[in-house]
Coordinates of N, CA and C in Angstrom, one line a residue:
M218 N -10.9 30.9 29.8 CA -11.8 29.8 30.1 C -10.9 28.3 30.7
A219 N -11.1 28.1 31.4 CA -10.3 26.8 32.5 C -10.6 25.6 32.1
F220 N -9.7 24.8 31.7 CA -9.2 23.2 32.0 C -8.6 22.5 33.3
V221 N -9.8 22.1 33.7 CA -9.3 21.6 35.0 C -9.3 19.8 35.2
N222 N -8.5 19.7 35.2 CA -8.7 18.1 36.0 C -8.3 17.9 37.6
S223 N -9.2 17.3 38.1 CA -9.3 17.6 39.1 C -9.0 16.1 39.9
A224 N -8.7 15.0 39.1 CA -8.3 14.3 40.0 C -7.6 13.8 41.0
G225 N -6.6 14.7 41.3 CA -5.7 14.9 42.4 C -4.3 14.6 42.0
P226 N -3.5 14.5 43.2 CA -1.8 13.5 42.8 C -2.4 12.4 43.1
A227 N -2.8 11.3 44.0 CA -2.9 10.1 43.6 C -2.8 9.7 42.7
K228 N -4.1 10.2 41.6 CA -4.5 9.4 40.5 C -3.4 9.4 39.2
H229 N -2.0 10.0 39.7 CA -0.9 10.0 39.1 C -1.1 10.8 37.4
Q230 N -0.9 10.3 36.2 CA -1.0 11.2 35.4 C -2.6 11.8 34.7
A231 N -2.3 13.2 34.5 CA -4.4 13.5 34.6 C -4.2 14.6 34.0
V232 N -4.6 14.4 32.5 CA -4.5 15.8 31.6 C -5.4 16.7 31.8
A233 N -5.1 17.4 31.9 CA -6.1 18.8 31.9 C -6.6 19.1 30.5
M234 N -5.4 19.5 30.0 CA -6.1 19.4 28.2 C -4.7 19.1 27.1
R235 N -5.2 18.8 26.0 CA -4.2 18.6 24.7 C -4.8 18.9 23.5
S236 N -3.5 19.1 23.1 CA -3.9 20.5 21.7 C -2.8 19.9 20.8
G237 N -3.2 19.5 19.5 CA -2.2 18.7 18.8 C -2.7 19.6 17.3
S238 N -3.4 20.6 17.5 CA -4.4 21.8 16.0 C -2.7 22.9 16.0
D239 N -2.6 22.6 14.4 CA -1.3 23.4 13.8 C -2.2 25.1 14.2
L240 N -1.5 25.9 14.3 CA -1.9 27.5 14.1 C -2.8 27.8 15.5
S241 N -2.6 26.8 17.0 CA -3.5 27.0 17.6 C -2.7 27.7 18.8
V242 N -4.6 28.7 19.4 CA -3.7 30.0 19.8 C -4.6 29.3 21.5
F243 N -4.0 29.7 22.8 CA -4.5 30.0 23.7 C -4.2 30.9 24.4
Y244 N -5.5 31.9 24.7 CA -5.4 33.7 25.3 C -6.0 33.6 26.3
R245 N -5.7 34.0 27.8 CA -5.9 34.1 29.1 C -6.7 33.0 29.4
C246 N -6.2 31.8 29.3 CA -6.7 30.5 29.8 C -6.0 29.9 31.0
A247 N -6.3 29.2 31.7 CA -6.1 28.6 33.3 C -6.3 27.2 32.7
F248 N -4.9 26.2 33.1 CA -4.9 25.2 32.8 C -4.2 24.2 34.4
D249 N -5.4 23.5 34.5 CA -5.2 22.8 36.5 C -5.0 22.1 36.8
A250 N -4.2 21.2 36.9 CA -4.0 19.7 37.2 C -3.1 19.6 38.1
Y251 N -2.8 18.1 38.2 CA -1.6 17.9 39.0 C -0.4 17.3 37.5
Q252 N -0.1 16.1 38.2 CA 1.0 15.7 37.0 C 0.0 15.5 35.3
D253 N 1.3 15.9 34.7 CA 0.9 16.2 33.0 C -0.4 16.8 32.6
T254 N -0.7 18.0 33.1 CA -1.4 18.9 33.3 C -1.9 19.5 31.7
L255 N -0.7 19.8 31.1 CA -0.6 20.4 29.5 C -0.3 20.0 28.8
Y256 N -0.6 18.8 27.5 CA -0.7 18.0 26.5 C -0.3 18.9 25.3
A257 N 0.7 19.3 25.5 CA 1.1 20.1 23.9 C 2.1 19.5 23.0
H258 N 0.8 18.4 22.7 CA 1.2 17.3 21.5 C 2.2 17.6 20.4
S259 N 2.0 18.6 19.2 CA 2.3 18.5 18.1 C 1.9 20.1 17.1
N260 N 2.5 20.1 16.3 CA 1.7 21.4 15.5 C 2.1 22.4 16.3
R261 N 2.1 23.6 15.5 CA 2.3 25.0 16.6 C 1.5 25.7 17.0
Q262 N 2.0 25.9 18.7 CA 1.2 26.8 19.5 C 1.8 28.2 20.5
F263 N 0.5 28.8 20.7 CA 1.1 30.0 21.3 C 0.1 29.9 22.3
Y264 N 0.6 30.3 23.1 CA 0.0 30.6 24.6 C 0.6 31.7 25.1
R265 N -0.7 32.5 25.2 CA -0.3 34.2 25.9 C -1.6 34.5 27.5
E266 N -0.3 34.7 28.0 CA -1.2 35.3 28.9 C -2.2 34.0 30.2
C267 N -1.4 32.7 29.9 CA -2.2 32.0 30.6 C -1.4 31.3 32.2
D268 N -2.3 30.7 32.9 CA -2.4 30.2 34.5 C -2.1 28.6 34.0
I269 N -0.7 28.4 34.6 CA -0.4 27.4 34.4 C 0.4 26.0 35.3
T270 N -0.8 25.1 36.3 CA -0.9 24.7 37.3 C 0.0 23.3 37.5
G271 N 0.9 23.0 38.0 CA 0.9 21.3 38.4 C 2.1 21.0 38.8
T272 N 2.5 19.7 38.7 CA 3.5 18.9 39.6 C 4.7 18.2 38.7
I273 N 4.6 17.2 37.9 CA 5.1 16.2 37.2 C 4.7 16.5 36.1
D274 N 6.2 17.0 35.2 CA 6.2 16.9 33.4 C 4.9 17.5 33.2
F275 N 3.9 19.1 34.2 CA 3.3 19.1 33.6 C 3.0 20.6 32.4
I276 N 4.6 20.6 31.5 CA 4.4 21.0 30.0 C 5.1 20.5 29.6
F277 N 4.1 19.5 28.9 CA 4.8 18.1 28.2 C 4.4 18.6 26.4
G278 N 5.3 17.4 25.5 CA 4.6 16.8 24.7 C 5.6 17.8 23.2
N279 N 5.4 17.4 22.4 CA 6.7 17.5 20.8 C 5.7 19.0 19.8
A280 N 5.0 19.6 20.6 CA 4.9 20.6 19.7 C 6.0 21.9 19.3
A281 N 5.6 22.8 18.3 CA 6.8 23.2 18.7 C 5.7 24.4 19.1
V282 N 6.0 25.2 20.8 CA 5.1 25.8 21.2 C 6.0 27.0 21.8
V283 N 5.2 28.4 22.3 CA 5.8 29.4 22.4 C 4.6 29.8 23.8
F284 N 5.0 30.2 25.1 CA 4.9 29.9 25.9 C 5.1 31.8 26.1
Q285 N 3.8 32.8 26.4 CA 4.6 34.2 26.5 C 3.8 34.8 27.8
S286 N 4.5 35.5 28.4 CA 3.6 36.4 29.7 C 3.0 35.4 30.4
C287 N 3.0 34.0 30.9 CA 2.2 33.1 31.6 C 2.7 32.9 33.0
K288 N 1.8 32.3 33.3 CA 2.2 32.1 34.8 C 2.3 31.0 35.1
I289 N 3.5 30.8 35.8 CA 3.7 29.0 35.5 C 4.0 28.8 37.2
Q290 N 3.0 27.8 37.6 CA 2.7 27.5 39.3 C 2.8 26.3 39.7
P291 N 4.6 25.6 39.4 CA 4.1 24.3 40.7 C 3.8 24.4 42.0
R292 N 3.0 23.0 42.4 CA 2.3 23.1 43.7 C 2.5 21.7 43.8
Q293 N 2.1 21.6 45.5 CA 3.3 20.5 45.7 C 2.7 18.7 46.0
P294 N 3.7 17.7 45.4 CA 3.2 16.4 44.9 C 3.0 15.9 46.0
L295 N 2.2 14.3 45.4 CA 2.5 13.7 46.8 C 4.4 13.2 47.4
P296 N 3.9 13.2 48.5 CA 5.4 13.6 49.4 C 6.7 11.8 48.7
N297 N 7.7 12.4 48.9 CA 8.5 11.5 48.4 C 9.0 12.2 46.3
Q298 N 7.9 13.2 46.2 CA 8.1 13.2 44.7 C 8.7 14.6 44.4
F299 N 9.2 15.2 43.5 CA 9.8 16.0 43.1 C 9.1 16.4 41.5
N300 N 8.9 18.3 41.7 CA 8.2 18.6 40.2 C 9.3 18.2 39.2
T301 N 8.4 18.8 38.4 CA 9.2 19.2 36.9 C 8.2 19.7 36.2
I302 N 8.7 21.2 36.2 CA 7.6 21.8 35.3 C 7.2 21.4 33.6
T303 N 8.8 20.7 33.1 CA 8.5 21.0 31.9 C 9.0 18.8 30.9
A304 N 8.6 18.4 29.7 CA 9.3 17.6 29.5 C 9.3 17.5 27.9
Q305 N 10.2 17.8 27.3 CA 9.8 17.8 25.5 C 10.0 16.7 25.3
G306 N 9.7 16.5 24.1 CA 9.7 15.4 23.6 C 10.3 15.2 21.7
K307 N 11.0 15.7 21.6 CA 11.4 15.2 20.2 C 12.3 14.4 20.2
K308 N 11.7 13.6 19.4 CA 12.7 12.2 19.1 C 13.5 12.2 17.3
D309 N 13.4 12.7 16.7 CA 13.9 13.5 15.3 C 14.2 14.6 15.2
P310 N 16.0 14.2 15.0 CA 16.6 16.1 15.2 C 16.1 16.5 13.7
N311 N 15.2 16.3 12.8 CA 14.8 16.4 11.6 C 13.3 17.3 12.3
Q312 N 13.3 17.2 13.1 CA 12.0 18.1 13.6 C 11.7 19.5 13.8
N313 N 11.6 20.8 14.2 CA 11.3 21.4 14.0 C 10.3 22.1 15.7
T314 N 10.6 21.2 17.2 CA 10.1 21.2 17.6 C 10.3 21.5 18.8
G315 N 10.0 21.7 19.7 CA 10.0 21.9 21.1 C 9.6 23.1 21.9
I316 N 10.0 23.6 23.8 CA 9.1 24.1 23.9 C 10.2 25.7 24.4
S317 N 9.5 26.6 24.2 CA 9.8 28.0 24.3 C 8.9 28.8 25.1
I318 N 9.5 29.2 26.5 CA 9.4 30.0 27.1 C 9.6 30.9 28.0
Q319 N 8.7 32.3 27.0 CA 9.5 33.5 27.3 C 8.2 34.5 27.8
K320 N 9.4 35.6 29.1 CA 8.6 36.6 29.4 C 7.5 35.9 30.3
C321 N 7.9 35.3 31.1 CA 6.8 34.3 32.0 C 7.2 34.0 33.2
T322 N 6.7 33.6 34.4 CA 6.5 34.3 36.0 C 6.3 32.7 36.2
F323 N 8.0 32.5 36.7 CA 7.3 31.0 37.4 C 7.5 31.2 39.1
S324 N 6.5 30.6 39.8 CA 6.2 31.0 40.9 C 5.6 29.9 41.8
A325 N 5.9 30.0 42.5 CA 4.9 28.5 44.1 C 3.8 28.8 44.1
L326 N 2.5 28.2 44.0 CA 1.1 28.2 43.5 C 1.1 28.5 45.0
N327 N 1.7 27.8 45.7 CA 1.2 28.6 47.6 C 2.4 28.0 48.5
S328 N 2.1 28.4 49.9 CA 3.7 28.8 50.1 C 3.8 26.9 50.8
S329 N 2.6 26.3 50.3 CA 2.5 24.8 50.7 C 3.3 24.1 50.2
L330 N 4.4 24.7 49.0 CA 5.1 23.9 48.2 C 6.9 23.8 49.0
T331 N 6.7 22.6 49.5 CA 8.4 22.3 49.7 C 9.3 21.4 49.2
A332 N 9.1 20.4 48.4 CA 9.3 19.4 47.0 C 10.8 20.4 46.5
Q333 N 11.5 19.5 46.2 CA 12.8 19.9 45.3 C 11.7 20.3 43.7
T334 N 11.9 21.5 43.2 CA 11.5 21.6 41.8 C 12.2 22.1 40.8
Y335 N 11.9 21.4 39.4 CA 13.3 21.6 38.4 C 12.1 21.8 37.2
L336 N 13.3 22.8 36.7 CA 12.5 23.7 35.1 C 12.1 22.3 34.4
G337 N 12.4 21.4 34.1 CA 12.1 20.0 33.2 C 13.1 19.2 33.1
R338 N 13.0 18.2 32.2 CA 13.7 17.3 32.1 C 13.8 16.8 30.8
P339 N 14.3 16.3 30.4 CA 14.8 15.7 28.9 C 13.7 14.6 28.7
W340 N 12.9 14.3 28.0 CA 11.8 12.7 28.0 C 12.2 12.0 26.8
K341 N 13.3 13.1 25.5 CA 13.3 12.4 24.7 C 14.9 12.6 24.5
E342 N 16.0 12.0 23.1 CA 17.1 12.2 23.1 C 17.6 13.4 22.1
Y343 N 16.8 14.4 21.5 CA 16.4 15.4 20.7 C 15.7 16.9 21.9
S344 N 15.7 16.0 22.7 CA 14.4 17.5 24.0 C 14.8 18.8 23.9
T345 N 14.2 20.0 23.2 CA 14.4 21.0 23.5 C 13.7 21.7 24.2
T346 N 14.3 22.6 25.3 CA 13.5 23.0 25.9 C 14.3 24.7 26.0
V347 N 13.8 26.0 25.8 CA 14.5 27.0 26.2 C 13.6 27.9 27.1
I348 N 14.1 28.7 28.4 CA 13.6 29.2 28.5 C 14.3 31.0 28.9
M349 N 13.2 31.4 28.2 CA 14.2 32.8 28.5 C 13.8 34.2 28.4
Q350 N 14.3 35.1 29.4 CA 14.0 36.8 29.4 C 12.4 36.5 30.7
S351 N 12.8 35.4 31.3 CA 11.5 34.6 32.2 C 11.9 35.1 34.0
E352 N 11.2 35.5 35.2 CA 11.6 35.4 36.4 C 10.9 33.9 36.9
I353 N 12.0 33.9 37.9 CA 12.3 32.6 37.9 C 12.2 32.5 39.8
G354 N 11.6 32.1 40.2 CA 11.1 32.0 41.9 C 13.1 31.5 42.7
A355 N 12.6 31.8 44.1 CA 13.5 30.7 44.6 C 13.3 29.0 44.9
F356 N 11.9 29.5 44.1 CA 11.3 28.3 45.6 C 12.1 26.6 44.0
L357 N 12.9 27.3 42.9 CA 13.9 26.1 42.1 C 14.8 26.1 42.6
N358 N 15.4 24.3 42.0 CA 16.8 24.0 42.7 C 17.6 24.0 42.1
P359 N 18.7 24.6 42.3 CA 20.0 25.0 41.9 C 20.2 25.1 40.8
L360 N 20.3 23.6 40.8 CA 20.4 22.3 39.4 C 19.8 23.1 38.6
G361 N 18.9 23.2 38.3 CA 17.8 23.9 37.5 C 17.3 22.4 36.5
W362 N 17.4 21.8 36.4 CA 17.2 20.6 35.6 C 17.2 19.1 36.2
I363 N 16.9 18.0 35.6 CA 17.2 16.7 36.2 C 16.5 16.0 35.0
E364 N 17.9 14.9 35.7 CA 17.7 13.8 34.2 C 16.8 13.3 34.1
W365 N 16.1 12.6 33.6 CA 14.7 11.3 32.9 C 15.4 10.2 33.7
V366 N 16.2 9.8 34.1 CA 16.3 8.0 34.3 C 18.2 9.3 35.5
S367 N 16.9 8.7 36.7 CA 18.7 8.9 37.5 C 19.6 8.8 37.5
N368 N 20.5 9.4 38.1 CA 22.0 9.6 37.9 C 22.7 9.1 36.6
V369 N 21.5 9.5 35.6 CA 22.3 8.7 33.8 C 22.2 10.5 33.2
D370 N 23.1 10.8 33.2 CA 23.1 11.7 32.3 C 22.8 12.3 31.0
P371 N 21.6 13.0 30.5 CA 21.0 13.0 28.9 C 22.1 12.9 27.1
P372 N 21.4 12.6 26.6 CA 23.0 12.7 25.4 C 23.0 13.9 25.4
S373 N 24.4 13.9 24.7 CA 24.4 15.7 24.0 C 23.8 15.9 22.6
T374 N 22.8 15.2 22.5 CA 21.7 15.9 21.0 C 21.1 16.5 21.5
I375 N 20.4 16.8 23.1 CA 19.1 17.8 23.5 C 19.8 19.0 23.7
F376 N 18.7 20.1 24.0 CA 18.8 21.1 23.7 C 18.2 22.2 24.3
Y377 N 18.7 22.1 25.8 CA 18.2 23.2 27.2 C 19.1 24.3 27.0
A378 N 18.4 24.9 27.3 CA 19.1 26.1 27.5 C 18.0 27.5 28.5
E379 N 19.0 28.9 28.8 CA 19.0 29.4 29.7 C 19.2 31.1 28.7
Y380 N 18.2 32.3 29.1 CA 18.9 33.0 28.1 C 18.6 34.5 28.7
R381 N 18.7 34.9 29.9 CA 18.5 36.5 30.3 C 17.4 36.6 31.0
N382 N 17.5 35.7 32.3 CA 16.3 35.1 33.0 C 16.7 35.8 34.1
T383 N 15.6 36.6 35.3 CA 15.6 37.5 36.1 C 15.2 36.7 37.7
G384 N 14.9 36.7 39.0 CA 14.3 36.7 40.1 C 15.8 35.5 40.6
P385 N 15.6 35.3 41.8 CA 16.3 34.6 43.0 C 16.6 32.9 42.5
G386 N 15.7 32.8 41.5 CA 15.9 31.5 40.7 C 16.6 30.8 39.5
S387 N 16.7 32.2 38.9 CA 18.1 32.4 37.7 C 19.2 32.6 37.7
N388 N 20.1 32.6 38.7 CA 21.3 32.1 39.0 C 21.9 30.7 37.9
V389 N 22.6 30.9 37.1 CA 22.6 29.3 36.8 C 24.4 29.0 37.2
D390 N 24.9 29.6 38.4 CA 26.3 28.8 38.7 C 25.9 27.4 38.9
K391 N 25.1 27.3 39.8 CA 24.9 25.9 40.0 C 24.4 24.8 39.0
R392 N 24.4 25.3 38.0 CA 23.3 24.2 37.0 C 24.2 23.2 37.0
V393 N 22.9 22.4 36.1 CA 23.7 20.9 35.7 C 25.2 21.2 34.1
K394 N 25.4 20.2 34.8 CA 26.9 20.7 33.9 C 26.4 19.5 32.6
W395 N 25.4 19.4 32.1 CA 25.1 18.3 31.0 C 25.7 18.4 29.4
A396 N 26.2 18.0 28.8 CA 26.6 18.2 27.1 C 25.6 18.9 26.5
G397 N 24.5 18.5 26.4 CA 23.8 19.6 26.0 C 22.8 20.2 26.6
Y398 N 23.3 21.1 27.3 CA 22.8 22.5 28.3 C 23.2 23.8 27.8
R399 N 23.4 24.7 28.1 CA 24.0 26.1 27.2 C 23.3 27.1 28.7
P400 N 24.0 27.1 29.4 CA 23.8 28.4 30.3 C 22.7 29.5 30.0
T401 N 23.5 29.9 28.7 CA 23.7 31.4 28.6 C 23.2 30.5 26.5
L402 N 22.7 32.2 26.4 CA 22.8 32.0 24.7 C 22.9 33.3 23.6
T403 N 23.7 33.7 23.0 CA 23.4 35.3 22.2 C 22.3 35.2 22.1
E404 N 22.5 36.2 21.5 CA 21.1 36.7 21.4 C 20.1 36.2 19.5
D405 N 21.9 36.2 18.7 CA 21.0 35.1 18.1 C 20.4 33.9 18.0
Q406 N 21.1 33.0 19.1 CA 20.6 31.7 19.4 C 19.4 31.7 20.0
A407 N 19.2 33.2 20.7 CA 17.8 33.1 21.5 C 16.7 33.6 20.5
G408 N 17.0 33.8 19.7 CA 15.6 34.5 18.5 C 15.7 33.2 17.5
K409 N 16.0 31.6 18.0 CA 15.8 31.6 17.2 C 14.2 30.6 17.6
Y410 N 13.9 30.8 18.7 CA 13.4 30.1 19.4 C 12.0 31.3 20.2
T411 N 11.9 32.8 19.7 CA 11.0 33.2 19.2 C 9.7 33.3 18.6
V412 N 8.8 34.0 18.9 CA 7.4 33.5 18.0 C 7.7 34.0 16.5
G413 N 8.7 35.5 15.9 CA 8.4 35.4 14.9 C 9.4 34.5 13.8
T414 N 10.2 33.7 14.9 CA 10.9 32.3 14.1 C 10.5 31.4 14.2
F415 N 10.6 31.0 15.6 CA 10.2 29.4 15.7 C 8.7 28.8 15.4
I416 N 7.7 30.0 15.6 CA 6.2 29.3 14.7 C 5.5 30.1 13.9
Q417 N 6.9 30.7 13.7 CA 6.8 32.0 11.8 C 5.0 32.4 12.6
G418 N 5.2 33.0 14.4 CA 3.7 33.6 14.1 C 3.4 35.0 13.4
S419 N 4.4 35.7 12.8 CA 4.0 36.7 11.9 C 3.3 36.3 11.0
E420 N 3.4 35.4 10.5 CA 2.6 34.8 9.0 C 1.0 34.1 9.5
W421 N 0.6 34.3 10.5 CA -0.6 33.6 11.0 C -1.6 34.5 12.4
L422 N -0.4 35.0 13.4 CA -1.0 35.9 14.8 C -1.9 36.8 14.3
P423 N -1.4 37.6 13.2 CA -2.3 38.9 13.0 C -4.1 38.8 13.2
D424 N -4.4 37.1 12.7 CA -5.6 36.8 12.0 C -6.3 37.4 13.3
T425 N -5.7 36.2 14.5 CA -6.2 36.3 15.5 C -6.5 36.9 16.0
E426 N -6.0 38.6 16.6 CA -6.1 39.8 17.0 C -5.4 39.1 18.5
V427 N -4.8 37.9 18.8 CA -4.3 38.2 20.3 C -3.0 38.8 20.3
V428 N -2.7 39.6 21.1 CA -1.2 40.7 21.1 C 0.1 39.1 21.2
Y429 N 0.8 39.8 20.5 CA 2.0 39.1 20.5 C 3.1 39.9 20.8
D430 N 4.2 38.9 21.2 CA 6.0 39.9 20.7 C 6.9 38.7 20.2
L431 N 7.5 39.6 19.3 CA 8.5 38.9 18.1 C 9.9 38.3 18.6

């Protein structure tokens, strides 16, 4: 199944799909748009073997969401724009929400991508995003991440991290130096953002018959 918003980059925000349902699963689906493609709004969500394409903040929201074995493909935006793959929106430190991207592939949609491209930017003061065990292509700006407000570091209350990624874009030597960014995690720290712990997947995913990794 494919969710497409064909408005194009000139229309700016153009969501292809919004999900706010608890225990939602998307398996082998495609989400195709430009800005704000996939709105993972709230509750627990799981995406497996999906293709997600976009430009600015094209995976965003405040769900507790895990992406596994997905293809994440930035595309060329409007002139003078840059790409941000994620924009997580946690405002309350007591919420168990965030974006976890595990065992996915990050690659340019095609060779026309020349815009500066980042893994994401923190939308709110407790934004939480973890990229782990994924393959990241050479298209990525070495800084990895970018601030929401230009030249203003995000608050130390965010949690942004990478763990055991591979590929030419995975080198963290030149990453941002934010107080809330962690270029690496321990195995126990990373384990908090897996299917079993972060979205309690072992309790409900077996009923869906969708494959998953704990």
